[in-house]
Amino acid sequence: MSTFKKITEADITHFKSILNDSVITSDLELYNNDWMNKYKGNSSVVLRPKTTEQVSQVMKYCFKENIAVVPQGGNTGLVGGSVPVNDEVILSTQLMNNIRDFDHVSGILNADAGCILETLDNWLQERGYIMPLDLGAKGSCHIGGNVATNAGGIRLLRYGSLHGTVLSLEVVLPDGTIMQLGKPLRKDNTGYDLKQLFIGSEGTLGIITGVSILTPPKPQSVTVALFGLDSYEKVLEAFKASKKNLGEIMSAFEFFDQPSLDLVKKHLGLRDPFEGQSPFYCLIETQGMNKEHDDQKIEKLIENLMENEIVSDGVLAMDQSQQTHFWKIREGIPEACAKEGGMYKYDLSVPVSQLYEVVLNMRQHLREKGLYHPEKEAPITNVVGFGHVGDGNLHLNILSTGRTKELEEAIEPYVYELTRSYEGSISAEHGLGLMKAPYLEYSKDIEFINYMKMIKKVFDPKGILNPYKYLPQ
Amino acid sequence: MSTFKKITEADITHFKSILNDSVITSDLELYNNDWMNKYKGNSSVVLRPKTTEQVSQVMKYCFKENIAVVPQGGNTGLVGGSVPVNDEVILSTQLMNNIRDFDHVSGILNADAGCILETLDNWLQERGYIMPLDLGAKGSCHIGGNVATNAGGIRLLRYGSLHGTVLSLEVVLPDGTIMQLGKPLRKDNTGYDLKQLFIGSEGTLGIITGVSILTPPKPQSVTVALFGLDSYEKVLEAFKASKKNLGEIMSAFEFFDQPSLDLVKKHLGLRDPFEGQSPFYCLIETQGMNKEHDDQKIEKLIENLMENEIVSDGVLAMDQSQQTHFWKIREGIPEACAKEGGMYKYDLSVPVSQLYEVVLNMRQHLREKGLYHPEKEAPITNVVGFGHVGDGNLHLNILSTGRTKELEEAIEPYVYELTRSYEGSISAEHGLGLMKAPYLEYSKDIEFINYMKMIKKVFDPKGILNPYKYLPQ
């Protein structure tokens, strides 16, 4: 099917003339596979430019020669967006990892796309600032990849999405043109905000080589509390009360259900901080500038939640190690689910009020199909829900004894139809990649998709960047 | 020059068949002129649709007939973007002013494009929320126009730009297609974020008919303080100290220079809250959820600023009427400047640290040209600087005894060249419109402008929407 040029020795020689020793042609396992071992490509060459100019030269050549390219950052994605489908050349930003500059007054950071998120965050913390995003993969994901996939994570509730915090991008277009999209300024109303198209474009329009981002001041105080609740309605009430009581210092409001906690206890051996059981749990975090004030606010919230019987149980972390413990429970859920056996993972956006209906509906649906029974043995062993309530983002994990065609067909496209019925999104934060491209129509209508195709054509007329993905073929 | 169809009686009849009585063909003064009386068009018809479907029918007809259309909201812009240049049909959103729905848990508001900003804010306040933007024109500007021009204003520092808070848009494309750009969800990573192109596109890509926006909880406590400072460096130090001491509750950090205050006193008769004079002033506002905490934080900041001799003078507003008074001083500057005589207004973004250099440089430049002398009579009477320090947004007003060709040529394009030398933006928040379209190249390079033209072509192939503006002709 591929209409792209197959790489020859002459191409490799040319790449070496641009990049010297930064061309890899053997032991490409780590680059050809995603970390879940779910997606596997067959590229024969990885290019690791060190400068934007080198990226430009590589792309100029690939454009002329009609060579397909997949840009790769930390390769931590969940939808197969960063590994080749066939034999596309892999262009890795691994060696582009310089911090370019930082403005201590405004908090504006300029960095190479290949900087690792955690490295940037540590660097900033020493200077009294933090990165405005935080996610599980922070130890390996690149800021360029974060921007390309519009990464969300656990602090979006507080600091907003990358569409608000990214101020400008340096990109290399498929034909090798280096373009500055915007400026490292908070306000700039001169023309279409083209950088926004690249945020979340998953490497299909150009290669992000530099990122300028607004970073918030480092908080001076953190509190974390865990609550047990009797119903999802109570979770919503707790969310409203938290917004009111904590206001500006609320930095995370996460929830998970009882099966999630059971799995974490079973597979990760984490201690349950509660005596009894509750059908729902929520984790609330504050980050602020004044410990005394923040402690008072969270205590007042706890009082309020207890008095009004919104929560049935609650624990406030007494020190940092307890905070870490509470976060481990929440963040350990995906890992614990994976240890249970087979897994079908979905990352959905649904209006907050109806978020958990999706879990209940899916359980019912699978029960009716005879594939799931809470008390009997069945191929589906569990349907668990957790996620970022504050963002209306549900992570729905369907656990099974193994992955079969029958199970998959029982779940998909039903899960996407269900999401559409709530006017939701079939990908809240993970993106489309290879996995969800065929299902795009469940979240976007045909006119929208046609305009996406026209935009793709404007920037990548030959379609050489990250082919076969993102857009329905 | 116009290649568009001239409106005929038959066209009017057709528009009436779509809109009934909402077609105006006389007394069009208010629609043909901007509120500064600087830009004047010559349209013979104003269309005021009530529904998105009507907008669609109007655009379908105009597209087929090659009739040029200028979308108009509250018509409060400063760059001539919302009035016709020639005889374009004016499509006003005045009668599209319904609140569609509001989610009390997530704070997501869906509203018609023609809702007035202040009306929405008042409506939300009764429900415990506020609009995430606030600007001088709030009593007449429309939310659709705010989005179309990516309005900034005084709370951007706190709640971020519309690129972060607008969740989805309903738009009508030039050919009449109704398109839903995104969904009223906080997270949605399915495809290019096309709505972002429309934010700040100034009516050149499509007509915004509906806006879905994330609204923050209403603050429970507000404090306002004014300070006098000896240098711009001290303003920057005060900004850093405020970020640290106030953290998440800082909602505005504005500055103005001594000439600004003098003008406000002279023309608006506002009482000077200070005994002595300072070359610089800053206004700091907090908005929070706990009065006691917020008062403590601002008091601690004042102590800190005094002890470290960052400020030379300071007053904390004791009640709401004093708060209003302080804000009037800051917000009255443009009006006071206008009363002085001629005025050349610029709205620039510059890296925060160098913001005031622009004012000093401009004074020096005009002095060297013999047009300005601080102690003698000269055509330029004053060069004043004020604005949103937190956003790196300088409002530069050059006051004169009158507007002449000589003065204009002494100022432009010098002011744009100067801005470019700081890698700044020639339009921080006012947009391009008719005024700045010819100067776009001072902020965007030619490749960027070419891609802008391609994007325009994708959405508006006949160029019928808001012609002659935004893009260099």
XYZ file of C-alpha atoms in Angstrom, chain A residues 102-340:
239
model
C 14.218 31.287 30.921
C 12.732 34.618 31.940
C 12.784 34.833 35.742
C 10.207 37.615 35.839
C 7.545 36.241 33.517
C 8.281 32.543 34.050
C 8.521 31.916 30.307
C 10.693 28.907 29.432
C 12.132 28.149 25.977
C 13.372 24.621 25.494
C 14.309 22.117 22.825
C 11.537 19.665 22.015
C 13.540 16.705 23.287
C 13.830 17.931 26.890
C 12.349 15.401 29.301
C 9.362 16.748 31.232
C 10.733 15.781 34.648
C 14.152 17.258 33.861
C 12.515 20.571 33.004
C 10.387 20.428 36.123
C 13.399 19.782 38.366
C 15.363 22.552 36.663
C 12.478 24.979 37.167
C 11.892 23.990 40.798
C 15.408 25.135 41.625
C 14.386 28.520 40.240
C 11.035 28.792 42.036
C 8.819 27.621 39.169
C 7.224 24.358 37.988
C 6.019 22.923 34.699
C 2.272 23.492 34.192
C 1.706 19.810 33.420
C 2.454 16.572 35.202
C 1.793 13.026 34.128
C 2.772 9.465 34.909
C 5.311 9.253 32.074
C 7.149 12.414 33.119
C 10.452 10.606 33.602
C 10.700 9.740 29.910
C 8.244 11.824 27.876
C 9.557 14.806 25.921
C 8.027 18.266 26.087
C 7.796 18.228 22.274
C 5.785 15.022 22.444
C 3.636 16.455 25.223
C 2.753 19.380 22.987
C 2.314 17.247 19.864
C -0.188 15.071 21.737
C -1.714 17.873 23.826
C -0.933 15.906 26.989
C -3.360 16.460 29.853
C -2.464 14.801 33.149
C -3.236 15.524 36.754
C -2.708 19.303 37.013
C -4.818 20.375 34.034
C -7.600 21.255 36.468
C -5.321 23.893 37.981
C -3.078 25.184 35.229
C -5.246 24.565 32.168
C -4.434 22.875 28.908
C -1.362 23.344 26.733
C -3.519 25.384 24.375
C -3.367 28.065 27.052
C 0.160 27.637 28.409
C 2.193 27.052 25.247
C 3.130 30.499 23.952
C 5.030 29.660 20.802
C 6.474 26.764 18.867
C 9.385 26.331 16.542
C 8.481 23.712 13.947
C 10.024 22.185 10.870
C 7.485 21.630 8.116
C 7.520 18.524 5.914
C 9.376 20.432 3.189
C 12.099 21.494 5.609
C 10.907 25.061 6.209
C 11.710 26.211 9.737
C 8.795 28.207 11.082
C 8.349 30.221 14.240
C 4.715 29.939 15.289
C 4.045 32.853 17.580
C 6.415 34.462 20.038
C 7.318 33.824 23.667
C 4.778 36.436 24.740
C 1.602 36.042 26.769
C -0.408 38.141 24.360
C -0.059 38.344 20.612
C -3.092 39.062 18.441
C -1.437 39.223 15.061
C -2.917 36.614 12.788
C -4.282 33.086 12.990
C -2.826 31.228 15.947
C -1.246 28.525 13.797
C 0.699 26.988 16.682
C -2.629 25.800 18.079
C -3.035 23.464 15.105
C 0.257 21.799 15.998
C -0.776 21.292 19.636
C -2.384 17.863 19.484
C -1.554 17.236 15.811
C 0.498 14.149 16.765
C 3.324 14.830 14.334
C 1.120 14.957 11.243
C 1.712 18.607 10.290
C 5.324 19.282 11.181
C 8.051 18.413 13.631
C 8.067 20.447 16.819
C 11.686 21.396 17.572
C 11.263 24.105 20.200
C 8.641 24.997 22.776
C 8.046 28.207 24.659
C 5.782 27.729 27.653
C 4.467 29.770 30.560
C 5.426 28.200 33.884
C 3.641 28.883 37.179
C 5.403 29.710 40.479
C 6.342 26.698 42.590
C 3.769 26.078 45.312
C 5.000 26.392 48.894
C 2.533 23.982 50.415
C 0.764 20.799 49.358
C -2.063 18.902 51.047
C -3.662 15.624 49.961
C -6.847 14.051 51.297
C -8.686 10.827 50.435
C -12.403 10.329 50.904
C -14.835 7.432 50.709
C -18.274 8.205 49.261
C -21.546 6.301 48.917
C -22.492 7.269 45.367
C -21.249 9.060 42.290
C -23.735 11.845 43.074
C -21.829 12.384 46.319
C -18.592 12.604 44.321
C -20.138 15.455 42.352
C -21.315 17.164 45.532
C -17.803 16.842 46.948
C -16.396 18.381 43.772
C -18.699 21.382 44.037
C -17.923 21.841 47.719
C -14.186 21.623 46.997
C -14.351 24.279 44.309
C -16.130 26.531 46.763
C -13.996 25.865 49.838
C -10.598 25.462 48.225
C -11.097 27.769 45.282
C -7.833 28.728 43.675
C -5.657 26.221 45.582
C -7.397 23.042 44.384
C -4.870 21.335 42.125
C -6.387 17.896 41.593
C -9.736 16.193 42.064
C -9.465 12.538 41.108
C -11.876 9.664 41.639
C -11.855 5.878 41.505
C -14.314 3.131 42.294
C -14.096 0.268 44.781
C -12.875 -2.312 42.192
C -9.993 0.049 41.372
C -8.895 0.143 44.995
C -9.269 -3.622 45.352
C -6.979 -4.173 42.360
C -4.332 -1.793 43.668
C -4.354 -3.577 47.031
C -4.206 -6.990 45.390
C -1.489 -6.378 42.818
C 0.628 -3.581 44.245
C 0.258 -4.512 47.895
C -0.612 -0.956 48.857
C -2.108 -0.479 52.286
C -5.780 0.564 52.378
C -5.973 3.807 54.371
C -9.623 3.137 55.247
C -11.157 0.728 57.754
C -14.373 0.159 55.835
C -15.310 0.045 52.184
C -17.003 2.644 50.012
C -18.269 2.305 46.456
C -16.373 5.485 45.465
C -13.261 7.337 46.484
C -11.865 10.720 45.669
C -8.431 12.206 46.066
C -8.242 15.946 46.552
C -4.973 17.862 46.373
C -4.210 21.514 47.098
C -1.149 23.487 46.101
C -0.726 26.956 47.481
C 1.643 29.635 48.682
C 0.815 29.638 52.397
C 0.806 26.451 54.443
C -1.257 27.808 57.287
C -3.973 29.098 54.958
C -4.017 25.922 52.888
C -4.276 23.710 55.987
C -7.165 25.796 57.246
C -8.946 25.580 53.907
C -8.650 21.809 53.594
C -9.718 21.361 57.240
C -12.753 23.517 56.648
C -13.577 21.486 53.554
C -13.303 18.219 55.502
C -15.601 19.591 58.202
C -18.073 20.701 55.554
C -18.004 17.333 53.764
C -18.441 15.399 57.030
C -21.161 17.626 58.474
C -23.217 17.523 55.308
C -22.707 13.766 55.023
C -21.269 14.145 51.552
C -18.445 11.751 52.439
C -18.686 8.653 54.580
C -15.001 8.390 55.373
C -11.896 10.551 55.041
C -8.171 10.768 55.739
C -5.868 13.738 55.462
C -2.245 12.894 54.659
C -0.126 13.812 57.675
C 3.187 14.052 55.877
C 4.765 13.811 52.472
C 5.152 10.048 52.619
C 1.406 9.683 53.212
C 0.729 12.061 50.346
C 2.877 9.876 48.110
C 1.039 6.807 49.373
C -2.372 8.301 48.503
C -1.159 9.319 45.062
C 0.307 5.839 44.506
C -3.122 4.328 45.091
C -4.632 6.560 42.440
C -1.744 6.400 39.976
C -1.202 2.664 40.499
C -4.623 1.751 39.087
C -3.537 1.323 35.434
C -0.575 -0.848 36.460
C -2.749 -2.936 38.782
C -5.322 -3.394 36.017
C -2.614 -4.545 33.608
C -1.527 -7.230 36.088
C -5.000 -8.717 36.177
